[in-house]
Amino acid sequence: MPLLIFRDANGNQFDVEAEIGDTVMQAAMNAGIDGILAECGGMCSCATCHVYIEDARFNEVPQASPTEREMLDAASEPQETSRLSCQITVTAEMEGMVFTTPASQY
């Protein structure tokens, strides 16, 4: 199980062991990460599982689909490294990847 690192907007860090094949959102929800709301349950229709991926590793995840990119336009404070965590499948290669939650999902 790869270790994913979640950071909140205040810099607090939470290490989460994730199941390969789950989504990053599922791993966060299973671990009780407060910054991930996931109101739509992972259907790519609410943008409340928005995260920032560390710059150095952003290109290690598949590109966002057109639907996800549209949803990211509605996300709170989107950045170049923004993704919806419901659209990223956990792989072994993600070991140590850092996901930062925005100050607010609204």
PDB file of N, CA and C in Angstrom:
ATOM      1  N   MET A   1       0.837  -1.181   0.000  1.00  0.00           N
ATOM      2  CA  MET A   1       0.000   0.000   0.000  1.00  0.00           C
ATOM      3  C   MET A   1       0.882   1.245   0.000  1.00  0.00           C
ATOM      4  N   PRO A   2       0.722   2.091  -1.018  1.00  0.00           N
ATOM      5  CA  PRO A   2       1.543   3.302  -1.056  1.00  0.00           C
ATOM      6  C   PRO A   2       1.106   4.304   0.005  1.00  0.00           C
ATOM      7  N   LEU A   3       2.064   5.048   0.502  1.00  0.00           N
ATOM      8  CA  LEU A   3       1.810   6.104   1.475  1.00  0.00           C
ATOM      9  C   LEU A   3       1.576   7.400   0.704  1.00  0.00           C
ATOM     10  N   LEU A   4       0.396   7.999   0.882  1.00  0.00           N
ATOM     11  CA  LEU A   4       0.086   9.298   0.303  1.00  0.00           C
ATOM     12  C   LEU A   4       0.156  10.324   1.418  1.00  0.00           C
ATOM     13  N   ILE A   5       0.600  11.504   1.087  1.00  0.00           N
ATOM     14  CA  ILE A   5       0.738  12.572   2.068  1.00  0.00           C
ATOM     15  C   ILE A   5      -0.272  13.665   1.742  1.00  0.00           C
ATOM     16  N   PHE A   6      -1.120  13.958   2.710  1.00  0.00           N
ATOM     17  CA  PHE A   6      -2.092  15.036   2.567  1.00  0.00           C
ATOM     18  C   PHE A   6      -1.671  16.186   3.475  1.00  0.00           C
ATOM     19  N   ARG A   7      -1.748  17.391   2.935  1.00  0.00           N
ATOM     20  CA  ARG A   7      -1.461  18.596   3.715  1.00  0.00           C
ATOM     21  C   ARG A   7      -2.665  19.506   3.616  1.00  0.00           C
ATOM     22  N   ASP A   8      -3.014  20.108   4.725  1.00  0.00           N
ATOM     23  CA  ASP A   8      -4.099  21.073   4.670  1.00  0.00           C
ATOM     24  C   ASP A   8      -3.528  22.468   4.424  1.00  0.00           C
ATOM     25  N   ALA A   9      -4.404  23.436   4.279  1.00  0.00           N
ATOM     26  CA  ALA A   9      -3.974  24.800   3.954  1.00  0.00           C
ATOM     27  C   ALA A   9      -3.147  25.424   5.070  1.00  0.00           C
ATOM     28  N   ASN A  10      -3.209  24.859   6.274  1.00  0.00           N
ATOM     29  CA  ASN A  10      -2.426  25.366   7.403  1.00  0.00           C
ATOM     30  C   ASN A  10      -1.071  24.691   7.525  1.00  0.00           C
ATOM     31  N   GLY A  11      -0.776  23.745   6.630  1.00  0.00           N
ATOM     32  CA  GLY A  11       0.505  23.061   6.654  1.00  0.00           C
ATOM     33  C   GLY A  11       0.543  21.794   7.478  1.00  0.00           C
ATOM     34  N   ASN A  12      -0.594  21.411   8.079  1.00  0.00           N
ATOM     35  CA  ASN A  12      -0.647  20.154   8.823  1.00  0.00           C
ATOM     36  C   ASN A  12      -0.540  18.984   7.854  1.00  0.00           C
ATOM     37  N   GLN A  13       0.193  17.975   8.225  1.00  0.00           N
ATOM     38  CA  GLN A  13       0.436  16.825   7.347  1.00  0.00           C
ATOM     39  C   GLN A  13      -0.198  15.559   7.912  1.00  0.00           C
ATOM     40  N   PHE A  14      -0.787  14.779   7.009  1.00  0.00           N
ATOM     41  CA  PHE A  14      -1.429  13.521   7.374  1.00  0.00           C
ATOM     42  C   PHE A  14      -0.950  12.443   6.407  1.00  0.00           C
ATOM     43  N   ASP A  15      -0.328  11.399   6.931  1.00  0.00           N
ATOM     44  CA  ASP A  15       0.162  10.291   6.119  1.00  0.00           C
ATOM     45  C   ASP A  15      -0.920   9.222   6.047  1.00  0.00           C
ATOM     46  N   VAL A  16      -1.226   8.789   4.828  1.00  0.00           N
ATOM     47  CA  VAL A  16      -2.320   7.849   4.616  1.00  0.00           C
ATOM     48  C   VAL A  16      -1.834   6.674   3.783  1.00  0.00           C
ATOM     49  N   GLU A  17      -2.029   5.470   4.293  1.00  0.00           N
ATOM     50  CA  GLU A  17      -1.760   4.275   3.492  1.00  0.00           C
ATOM     51  C   GLU A  17      -2.985   4.024   2.628  1.00  0.00           C
ATOM     52  N   ALA A  18      -2.779   3.987   1.312  1.00  0.00           N
ATOM     53  CA  ALA A  18      -3.885   3.881   0.362  1.00  0.00           C
ATOM     54  C   ALA A  18      -3.878   2.531  -0.337  1.00  0.00           C
ATOM     55  N   GLU A  19      -5.056   2.064  -0.640  1.00  0.00           N
ATOM     56  CA  GLU A  19      -5.210   0.822  -1.398  1.00  0.00           C
ATOM     57  C   GLU A  19      -4.985   1.105  -2.882  1.00  0.00           C
ATOM     58  N   ILE A  20      -4.152   0.326  -3.518  1.00  0.00           N
ATOM     59  CA  ILE A  20      -3.964   0.446  -4.961  1.00  0.00           C
ATOM     60  C   ILE A  20      -5.295   0.145  -5.639  1.00  0.00           C
ATOM     61  N   GLY A  21      -5.677   0.997  -6.582  1.00  0.00           N
ATOM     62  CA  GLY A  21      -6.934   0.840  -7.294  1.00  0.00           C
ATOM     63  C   GLY A  21      -8.044   1.733  -6.761  1.00  0.00           C
ATOM     64  N   ASP A  22      -7.942   2.162  -5.499  1.00  0.00           N
ATOM     65  CA  ASP A  22      -8.882   3.152  -4.973  1.00  0.00           C
ATOM     66  C   ASP A  22      -8.571   4.492  -5.609  1.00  0.00           C
ATOM     67  N   THR A  23      -9.451   5.452  -5.440  1.00  0.00           N
ATOM     68  CA  THR A  23      -9.130   6.809  -5.861  1.00  0.00           C
ATOM     69  C   THR A  23      -8.450   7.526  -4.699  1.00  0.00           C
ATOM     70  N   VAL A  24      -7.758   8.591  -5.012  1.00  0.00           N
ATOM     71  CA  VAL A  24      -7.139   9.411  -3.977  1.00  0.00           C
ATOM     72  C   VAL A  24      -8.229   9.941  -3.042  1.00  0.00           C
ATOM     73  N   MET A  25      -9.398  10.270  -3.598  1.00  0.00           N
ATOM     74  CA  MET A  25     -10.521  10.728  -2.779  1.00  0.00           C
ATOM     75  C   MET A  25     -10.939   9.652  -1.784  1.00  0.00           C
ATOM     76  N   GLN A  26     -11.058   8.407  -2.232  1.00  0.00           N
ATOM     77  CA  GLN A  26     -11.442   7.319  -1.337  1.00  0.00           C
ATOM     78  C   GLN A  26     -10.431   7.152  -0.216  1.00  0.00           C
ATOM     79  N   ALA A  27      -9.158   7.222  -0.547  1.00  0.00           N
ATOM     80  CA  ALA A  27      -8.110   7.098   0.466  1.00  0.00           C
ATOM     81  C   ALA A  27      -8.245   8.210   1.496  1.00  0.00           C
ATOM     82  N   ALA A  28      -8.497   9.433   1.038  1.00  0.00           N
ATOM     83  CA  ALA A  28      -8.652  10.564   1.950  1.00  0.00           C
ATOM     84  C   ALA A  28      -9.886  10.401   2.824  1.00  0.00           C
ATOM     85  N   MET A  29     -10.984   9.992   2.232  1.00  0.00           N
ATOM     86  CA  MET A  29     -12.228   9.815   2.993  1.00  0.00           C
ATOM     87  C   MET A  29     -12.069   8.694   4.026  1.00  0.00           C
ATOM     88  N   ASN A  30     -11.448   7.602   3.623  1.00  0.00           N
ATOM     89  CA  ASN A  30     -11.233   6.486   4.553  1.00  0.00           C
ATOM     90  C   ASN A  30     -10.380   6.903   5.751  1.00  0.00           C
ATOM     91  N   ALA A  31      -9.482   7.862   5.523  1.00  0.00           N
ATOM     92  CA  ALA A  31      -8.586   8.326   6.584  1.00  0.00           C
ATOM     93  C   ALA A  31      -9.151   9.525   7.349  1.00  0.00           C
ATOM     94  N   GLY A  32     -10.315  10.013   6.937  1.00  0.00           N
ATOM     95  CA  GLY A  32     -10.931  11.136   7.628  1.00  0.00           C
ATOM     96  C   GLY A  32     -10.268  12.472   7.381  1.00  0.00           C
ATOM     97  N   ILE A  33      -9.694  12.650   6.198  1.00  0.00           N
ATOM     98  CA  ILE A  33      -9.063  13.932   5.865  1.00  0.00           C
ATOM     99  C   ILE A  33     -10.162  14.997   5.744  1.00  0.00           C
ATOM    100  N   ASP A  34     -10.110  16.010   6.608  1.00  0.00           N
ATOM    101  CA  ASP A  34     -11.169  17.019   6.682  1.00  0.00           C
ATOM    102  C   ASP A  34     -11.322  17.867   5.426  1.00  0.00           C
ATOM    103  N   GLY A  35     -10.277  18.135   4.714  1.00  0.00           N
ATOM    104  CA  GLY A  35     -10.346  19.037   3.564  1.00  0.00           C
ATOM    105  C   GLY A  35     -10.978  18.454   2.318  1.00  0.00           C
ATOM    106  N   ILE A  36     -11.326  17.179   2.349  1.00  0.00           N
ATOM    107  CA  ILE A  36     -11.965  16.524   1.198  1.00  0.00           C
ATOM    108  C   ILE A  36     -13.433  16.299   1.554  1.00  0.00           C
ATOM    109  N   LEU A  37     -14.333  17.027   0.889  1.00  0.00           N
ATOM    110  CA  LEU A  37     -15.760  16.906   1.184  1.00  0.00           C
ATOM    111  C   LEU A  37     -16.433  15.831   0.350  1.00  0.00           C
ATOM    112  N   ALA A  38     -16.106  15.769  -0.936  1.00  0.00           N
ATOM    113  CA  ALA A  38     -16.624  14.740  -1.848  1.00  0.00           C
ATOM    114  C   ALA A  38     -18.141  14.637  -1.811  1.00  0.00           C
ATOM    115  N   GLU A  39     -18.800  15.761  -1.957  1.00  0.00           N
ATOM    116  CA  GLU A  39     -20.258  15.796  -1.873  1.00  0.00           C
ATOM    117  C   GLU A  39     -20.963  14.929  -2.910  1.00  0.00           C
ATOM    118  N   CYS A  40     -20.371  14.759  -4.088  1.00  0.00           N
ATOM    119  CA  CYS A  40     -21.020  13.958  -5.131  1.00  0.00           C
ATOM    120  C   CYS A  40     -20.622  12.488  -5.056  1.00  0.00           C
ATOM    121  N   GLY A  41     -19.778  12.136  -4.105  1.00  0.00           N
ATOM    122  CA  GLY A  41     -19.382  10.742  -3.942  1.00  0.00           C
ATOM    123  C   GLY A  41     -18.409  10.235  -4.982  1.00  0.00           C
ATOM    124  N   GLY A  42     -17.742  11.139  -5.667  1.00  0.00           N
ATOM    125  CA  GLY A  42     -16.737  10.725  -6.643  1.00  0.00           C
ATOM    126  C   GLY A  42     -17.234  10.648  -8.077  1.00  0.00           C
ATOM    127  N   MET A  43     -18.296  11.360  -8.378  1.00  0.00           N
ATOM    128  CA  MET A  43     -18.889  11.317  -9.716  1.00  0.00           C
ATOM    129  C   MET A  43     -18.406  12.438 -10.633  1.00  0.00           C
ATOM    130  N   CYS A  44     -17.422  13.200 -10.195  1.00  0.00           N
ATOM    131  CA  CYS A  44     -16.861  14.303 -10.987  1.00  0.00           C
ATOM    132  C   CYS A  44     -17.930  15.352 -11.318  1.00  0.00           C
ATOM    133  N   SER A  45     -18.749  15.666 -10.307  1.00  0.00           N
ATOM    134  CA  SER A  45     -19.800  16.639 -10.570  1.00  0.00           C
ATOM    135  C   SER A  45     -19.930  17.726  -9.501  1.00  0.00           C
ATOM    136  N   CYS A  46     -18.933  17.845  -8.609  1.00  0.00           N
ATOM    137  CA  CYS A  46     -19.076  18.888  -7.588  1.00  0.00           C
ATOM    138  C   CYS A  46     -17.781  19.650  -7.294  1.00  0.00           C
ATOM    139  N   ALA A  47     -16.650  19.113  -7.560  1.00  0.00           N
ATOM    140  CA  ALA A  47     -15.339  19.748  -7.323  1.00  0.00           C
ATOM    141  C   ALA A  47     -15.024  19.963  -5.851  1.00  0.00           C
ATOM    142  N   THR A  48     -15.675  19.222  -4.934  1.00  0.00           N
ATOM    143  CA  THR A  48     -15.374  19.389  -3.511  1.00  0.00           C
ATOM    144  C   THR A  48     -14.347  18.371  -3.012  1.00  0.00           C
ATOM    145  N   CYS A  49     -13.648  17.743  -3.948  1.00  0.00           N
ATOM    146  CA  CYS A  49     -12.517  16.875  -3.596  1.00  0.00           C
ATOM    147  C   CYS A  49     -11.242  17.418  -4.241  1.00  0.00           C
ATOM    148  N   HIS A  50     -11.272  18.708  -4.517  1.00  0.00           N
ATOM    149  CA  HIS A  50     -10.178  19.427  -5.175  1.00  0.00           C
ATOM    150  C   HIS A  50      -8.900  19.342  -4.335  1.00  0.00           C
ATOM    151  N   VAL A  51      -7.794  19.042  -4.987  1.00  0.00           N
ATOM    152  CA  VAL A  51      -6.480  19.030  -4.345  1.00  0.00           C
ATOM    153  C   VAL A  51      -5.458  19.663  -5.284  1.00  0.00           C
ATOM    154  N   TYR A  52      -4.343  20.058  -4.700  1.00  0.00           N
ATOM    155  CA  TYR A  52      -3.179  20.496  -5.465  1.00  0.00           C
ATOM    156  C   TYR A  52      -2.142  19.388  -5.339  1.00  0.00           C
ATOM    157  N   ILE A  53      -1.541  19.013  -6.452  1.00  0.00           N
ATOM    158  CA  ILE A  53      -0.475  18.012  -6.445  1.00  0.00           C
ATOM    159  C   ILE A  53       0.856  18.751  -6.481  1.00  0.00           C
ATOM    160  N   GLU A  54       1.815  18.257  -5.726  1.00  0.00           N
ATOM    161  CA  GLU A  54       3.119  18.919  -5.702  1.00  0.00           C
ATOM    162  C   GLU A  54       3.662  19.056  -7.129  1.00  0.00           C
ATOM    163  N   ASP A  55       4.251  20.208  -7.419  1.00  0.00           N
ATOM    164  CA  ASP A  55       4.731  20.522  -8.766  1.00  0.00           C
ATOM    165  C   ASP A  55       5.623  19.439  -9.363  1.00  0.00           C
ATOM    166  N   ALA A  56       6.589  18.967  -8.592  1.00  0.00           N
ATOM    167  CA  ALA A  56       7.587  18.033  -9.110  1.00  0.00           C
ATOM    168  C   ALA A  56       6.987  16.709  -9.570  1.00  0.00           C
ATOM    169  N   ARG A  57       5.795  16.364  -9.083  1.00  0.00           N
ATOM    170  CA  ARG A  57       5.218  15.061  -9.410  1.00  0.00           C
ATOM    171  C   ARG A  57       3.893  15.171 -10.168  1.00  0.00           C
ATOM    172  N   PHE A  58       3.490  16.388 -10.508  1.00  0.00           N
ATOM    173  CA  PHE A  58       2.202  16.596 -11.163  1.00  0.00           C
ATOM    174  C   PHE A  58       2.057  15.781 -12.448  1.00  0.00           C
ATOM    175  N   ASN A  59       3.101  15.670 -13.222  1.00  0.00           N
ATOM    176  CA  ASN A  59       3.029  14.960 -14.506  1.00  0.00           C
ATOM    177  C   ASN A  59       3.038  13.447 -14.357  1.00  0.00           C
ATOM    178  N   GLU A  60       3.109  12.941 -13.132  1.00  0.00           N
ATOM    179  CA  GLU A  60       3.080  11.497 -12.908  1.00  0.00           C
ATOM    180  C   GLU A  60       1.665  10.930 -12.883  1.00  0.00           C
ATOM    181  N   VAL A  61       0.668  11.787 -12.838  1.00  0.00           N
ATOM    182  CA  VAL A  61      -0.720  11.317 -12.880  1.00  0.00           C
ATOM    183  C   VAL A  61      -1.276  11.584 -14.277  1.00  0.00           C
ATOM    184  N   PRO A  62      -2.205  10.741 -14.734  1.00  0.00           N
ATOM    185  CA  PRO A  62      -2.787  10.982 -16.065  1.00  0.00           C
ATOM    186  C   PRO A  62      -3.434  12.365 -16.141  1.00  0.00           C
ATOM    187  N   GLN A  63      -3.487  12.906 -17.326  1.00  0.00           N
ATOM    188  CA  GLN A  63      -4.087  14.225 -17.527  1.00  0.00           C
ATOM    189  C   GLN A  63      -5.568  14.198 -17.200  1.00  0.00           C
ATOM    190  N   ALA A  64      -6.072  15.349 -16.805  1.00  0.00           N
ATOM    191  CA  ALA A  64      -7.495  15.496 -16.505  1.00  0.00           C
ATOM    192  C   ALA A  64      -8.322  15.367 -17.779  1.00  0.00           C
ATOM    193  N   SER A  65      -9.481  14.757 -17.662  1.00  0.00           N
ATOM    194  CA  SER A  65     -10.413  14.640 -18.782  1.00  0.00           C
ATOM    195  C   SER A  65     -11.054  16.008 -19.029  1.00  0.00           C
ATOM    196  N   PRO A  66     -11.683  16.205 -20.184  1.00  0.00           N
ATOM    197  CA  PRO A  66     -12.383  17.468 -20.432  1.00  0.00           C
ATOM    198  C   PRO A  66     -13.443  17.764 -19.359  1.00  0.00           C
ATOM    199  N   THR A  67     -14.164  16.752 -18.907  1.00  0.00           N
ATOM    200  CA  THR A  67     -15.178  16.947 -17.863  1.00  0.00           C
ATOM    201  C   THR A  67     -14.532  17.423 -16.567  1.00  0.00           C
ATOM    202  N   GLU A  68     -13.426  16.796 -16.187  1.00  0.00           N
ATOM    203  CA  GLU A  68     -12.737  17.223 -14.967  1.00  0.00           C
ATOM    204  C   GLU A  68     -12.223  18.647 -15.100  1.00  0.00           C
ATOM    205  N   ARG A  69     -11.679  18.997 -16.257  1.00  0.00           N
ATOM    206  CA  ARG A  69     -11.175  20.360 -16.456  1.00  0.00           C
ATOM    207  C   ARG A  69     -12.309  21.380 -16.297  1.00  0.00           C
ATOM    208  N   GLU A  70     -13.502  21.051 -16.797  1.00  0.00           N
ATOM    209  CA  GLU A  70     -14.655  21.942 -16.629  1.00  0.00           C
ATOM    210  C   GLU A  70     -15.000  22.112 -15.155  1.00  0.00           C
ATOM    211  N   MET A  71     -14.970  21.010 -14.417  1.00  0.00           N
ATOM    212  CA  MET A  71     -15.276  21.072 -12.990  1.00  0.00           C
ATOM    213  C   MET A  71     -14.208  21.871 -12.239  1.00  0.00           C
ATOM    214  N   LEU A  72     -12.960  21.733 -12.643  1.00  0.00           N
ATOM    215  CA  LEU A  72     -11.882  22.488 -11.984  1.00  0.00           C
ATOM    216  C   LEU A  72     -12.049  23.989 -12.176  1.00  0.00           C
ATOM    217  N   ASP A  73     -12.668  24.396 -13.293  1.00  0.00           N
ATOM    218  CA  ASP A  73     -12.938  25.817 -13.505  1.00  0.00           C
ATOM    219  C   ASP A  73     -13.879  26.361 -12.436  1.00  0.00           C
ATOM    220  N   ALA A  74     -14.712  25.490 -11.864  1.00  0.00           N
ATOM    221  CA  ALA A  74     -15.667  25.889 -10.825  1.00  0.00           C
ATOM    222  C   ALA A  74     -15.099  25.697  -9.419  1.00  0.00           C
ATOM    223  N   ALA A  75     -13.920  25.105  -9.315  1.00  0.00           N
ATOM    224  CA  ALA A  75     -13.315  24.838  -8.007  1.00  0.00           C
ATOM    225  C   ALA A  75     -12.829  26.132  -7.360  1.00  0.00           C
ATOM    226  N   SER A  76     -12.718  26.089  -6.050  1.00  0.00           N
ATOM    227  CA  SER A  76     -12.189  27.224  -5.303  1.00  0.00           C
ATOM    228  C   SER A  76     -10.683  27.342  -5.529  1.00  0.00           C
ATOM    229  N   GLU A  77     -10.247  28.472  -6.002  1.00  0.00           N
ATOM    230  CA  GLU A  77      -8.836  28.788  -6.197  1.00  0.00           C
ATOM    231  C   GLU A  77      -8.051  27.733  -6.987  1.00  0.00           C
ATOM    232  N   PRO A  78      -8.483  27.415  -8.214  1.00  0.00           N
ATOM    233  CA  PRO A  78      -7.731  26.436  -9.008  1.00  0.00           C
ATOM    234  C   PRO A  78      -6.338  26.959  -9.370  1.00  0.00           C
ATOM    235  N   GLN A  79      -5.415  26.029  -9.470  1.00  0.00           N
ATOM    236  CA  GLN A  79      -4.034  26.340  -9.847  1.00  0.00           C
ATOM    237  C   GLN A  79      -3.614  25.398 -10.961  1.00  0.00           C
ATOM    238  N   GLU A  80      -2.407  25.593 -11.473  1.00  0.00           N
ATOM    239  CA  GLU A  80      -1.880  24.728 -12.537  1.00  0.00           C
ATOM    240  C   GLU A  80      -1.850  23.260 -12.119  1.00  0.00           C
ATOM    241  N   THR A  81      -1.644  23.007 -10.837  1.00  0.00           N
ATOM    242  CA  THR A  81      -1.515  21.631 -10.355  1.00  0.00           C
ATOM    243  C   THR A  81      -2.793  21.115  -9.694  1.00  0.00           C
ATOM    244  N   SER A  82      -3.914  21.753  -9.972  1.00  0.00           N
ATOM    245  CA  SER A  82      -5.197  21.321  -9.408  1.00  0.00           C
ATOM    246  C   SER A  82      -5.706  20.068 -10.088  1.00  0.00           C
ATOM    247  N   ARG A  83      -6.295  19.197  -9.283  1.00  0.00           N
ATOM    248  CA  ARG A  83      -6.978  18.000  -9.781  1.00  0.00           C
ATOM    249  C   ARG A  83      -8.132  17.683  -8.846  1.00  0.00           C
ATOM    250  N   LEU A  84      -9.071  16.909  -9.345  1.00  0.00           N
ATOM    251  CA  LEU A  84     -10.125  16.359  -8.503  1.00  0.00           C
ATOM    252  C   LEU A  84      -9.636  14.999  -8.046  1.00  0.00           C
ATOM    253  N   SER A  85      -9.566  14.811  -6.745  1.00  0.00           N
ATOM    254  CA  SER A  85      -8.997  13.566  -6.217  1.00  0.00           C
ATOM    255  C   SER A  85      -9.846  12.348  -6.553  1.00  0.00           C
ATOM    256  N   CYS A  86     -11.114  12.544  -6.910  1.00  0.00           N
ATOM    257  CA  CYS A  86     -11.967  11.415  -7.297  1.00  0.00           C
ATOM    258  C   CYS A  86     -11.591  10.863  -8.665  1.00  0.00           C
ATOM    259  N   GLN A  87     -10.783  11.592  -9.402  1.00  0.00           N
ATOM    260  CA  GLN A  87     -10.428  11.187 -10.761  1.00  0.00           C
ATOM    261  C   GLN A  87      -9.012  10.629 -10.863  1.00  0.00           C
ATOM    262  N   ILE A  88      -8.357  10.432  -9.730  1.00  0.00           N
ATOM    263  CA  ILE A  88      -6.983   9.917  -9.720  1.00  0.00           C
ATOM    264  C   ILE A  88      -6.972   8.562  -9.032  1.00  0.00           C
ATOM    265  N   THR A  89      -6.585   7.537  -9.766  1.00  0.00           N
ATOM    266  CA  THR A  89      -6.506   6.187  -9.220  1.00  0.00           C
ATOM    267  C   THR A  89      -5.142   5.981  -8.580  1.00  0.00           C
ATOM    268  N   VAL A  90      -5.150   5.448  -7.367  1.00  0.00           N
ATOM    269  CA  VAL A  90      -3.921   5.203  -6.627  1.00  0.00           C
ATOM    270  C   VAL A  90      -3.132   4.072  -7.284  1.00  0.00           C
ATOM    271  N   THR A  91      -1.836   4.321  -7.486  1.00  0.00           N
ATOM    272  CA  THR A  91      -0.909   3.314  -8.006  1.00  0.00           C
ATOM    273  C   THR A  91       0.279   3.216  -7.046  1.00  0.00           C
ATOM    274  N   ALA A  92       1.025   2.151  -7.166  1.00  0.00           N
ATOM    275  CA  ALA A  92       2.214   1.969  -6.316  1.00  0.00           C
ATOM    276  C   ALA A  92       3.219   3.095  -6.539  1.00  0.00           C
ATOM    277  N   GLU A  93       3.263   3.626  -7.748  1.00  0.00           N
ATOM    278  CA  GLU A  93       4.225   4.687  -8.085  1.00  0.00           C
ATOM    279  C   GLU A  93       3.925   6.005  -7.374  1.00  0.00           C
ATOM    280  N   MET A  94       2.769   6.113  -6.751  1.00  0.00           N
ATOM    281  CA  MET A  94       2.407   7.341  -6.048  1.00  0.00           C
ATOM    282  C   MET A  94       3.001   7.419  -4.651  1.00  0.00           C
ATOM    283  N   GLU A  95       3.766   6.445  -4.258  1.00  0.00           N
ATOM    284  CA  GLU A  95       4.391   6.435  -2.931  1.00  0.00           C
ATOM    285  C   GLU A  95       5.011   7.796  -2.623  1.00  0.00           C
ATOM    286  N   GLY A  96       4.567   8.407  -1.516  1.00  0.00           N
ATOM    287  CA  GLY A  96       5.116   9.684  -1.075  1.00  0.00           C
ATOM    288  C   GLY A  96       4.586  10.913  -1.780  1.00  0.00           C
ATOM    289  N   MET A  97       3.627  10.760  -2.690  1.00  0.00           N
ATOM    290  CA  MET A  97       3.083  11.911  -3.407  1.00  0.00           C
ATOM    291  C   MET A  97       2.310  12.794  -2.426  1.00  0.00           C
ATOM    292  N   VAL A  98       2.450  14.105  -2.599  1.00  0.00           N
ATOM    293  CA  VAL A  98       1.830  15.074  -1.696  1.00  0.00           C
ATOM    294  C   VAL A  98       0.617  15.713  -2.376  1.00  0.00           C
ATOM    295  N   PHE A  99      -0.499  15.706  -1.647  1.00  0.00           N
ATOM    296  CA  PHE A  99      -1.748  16.323  -2.080  1.00  0.00           C
ATOM    297  C   PHE A  99      -2.131  17.363  -1.034  1.00  0.00           C
ATOM    298  N   THR A 100      -2.285  18.612  -1.468  1.00  0.00           N
ATOM    299  CA  THR A 100      -2.640  19.684  -0.547  1.00  0.00           C
ATOM    300  C   THR A 100      -4.081  20.104  -0.810  1.00  0.00           C
ATOM    301  N   THR A 101      -4.847  20.218   0.265  1.00  0.00           N
ATOM    302  CA  THR A 101      -6.229  20.663   0.127  1.00  0.00           C
ATOM    303  C   THR A 101      -6.280  22.185   0.176  1.00  0.00           C
ATOM    304  N   PRO A 102      -7.194  22.801  -0.579  1.00  0.00           N
ATOM    305  CA  PRO A 102      -7.321  24.252  -0.523  1.00  0.00           C
ATOM    306  C   PRO A 102      -7.914  24.693   0.812  1.00  0.00           C
ATOM    307  N   ALA A 103      -7.845  25.970   1.092  1.00  0.00           N
ATOM    308  CA  ALA A 103      -8.401  26.505   2.336  1.00  0.00           C
ATOM    309  C   ALA A 103      -9.896  26.238   2.435  1.00  0.00           C
ATOM    310  N   SER A 104     -10.572  26.220   1.283  1.00  0.00           N
ATOM    311  CA  SER A 104     -12.011  25.948   1.258  1.00  0.00           C
ATOM    312  C   SER A 104     -12.349  25.219  -0.031  1.00  0.00           C
ATOM    313  N   GLN A 105     -13.344  24.365   0.017  1.00  0.00           N
ATOM    314  CA  GLN A 105     -13.794  23.688  -1.193  1.00  0.00           C
ATOM    315  C   GLN A 105     -14.911  24.463  -1.883  1.00  0.00           C
ATOM    316  N   TYR A 106     -15.323  25.593  -1.310  1.00  0.00           N
ATOM    317  CA  TYR A 106     -16.402  26.418  -1.909  1.00  0.00           C
ATOM    318  C   TYR A 106     -15.876  27.755  -2.315  1.00  0.00           C
TER     319      TYR A 106
END
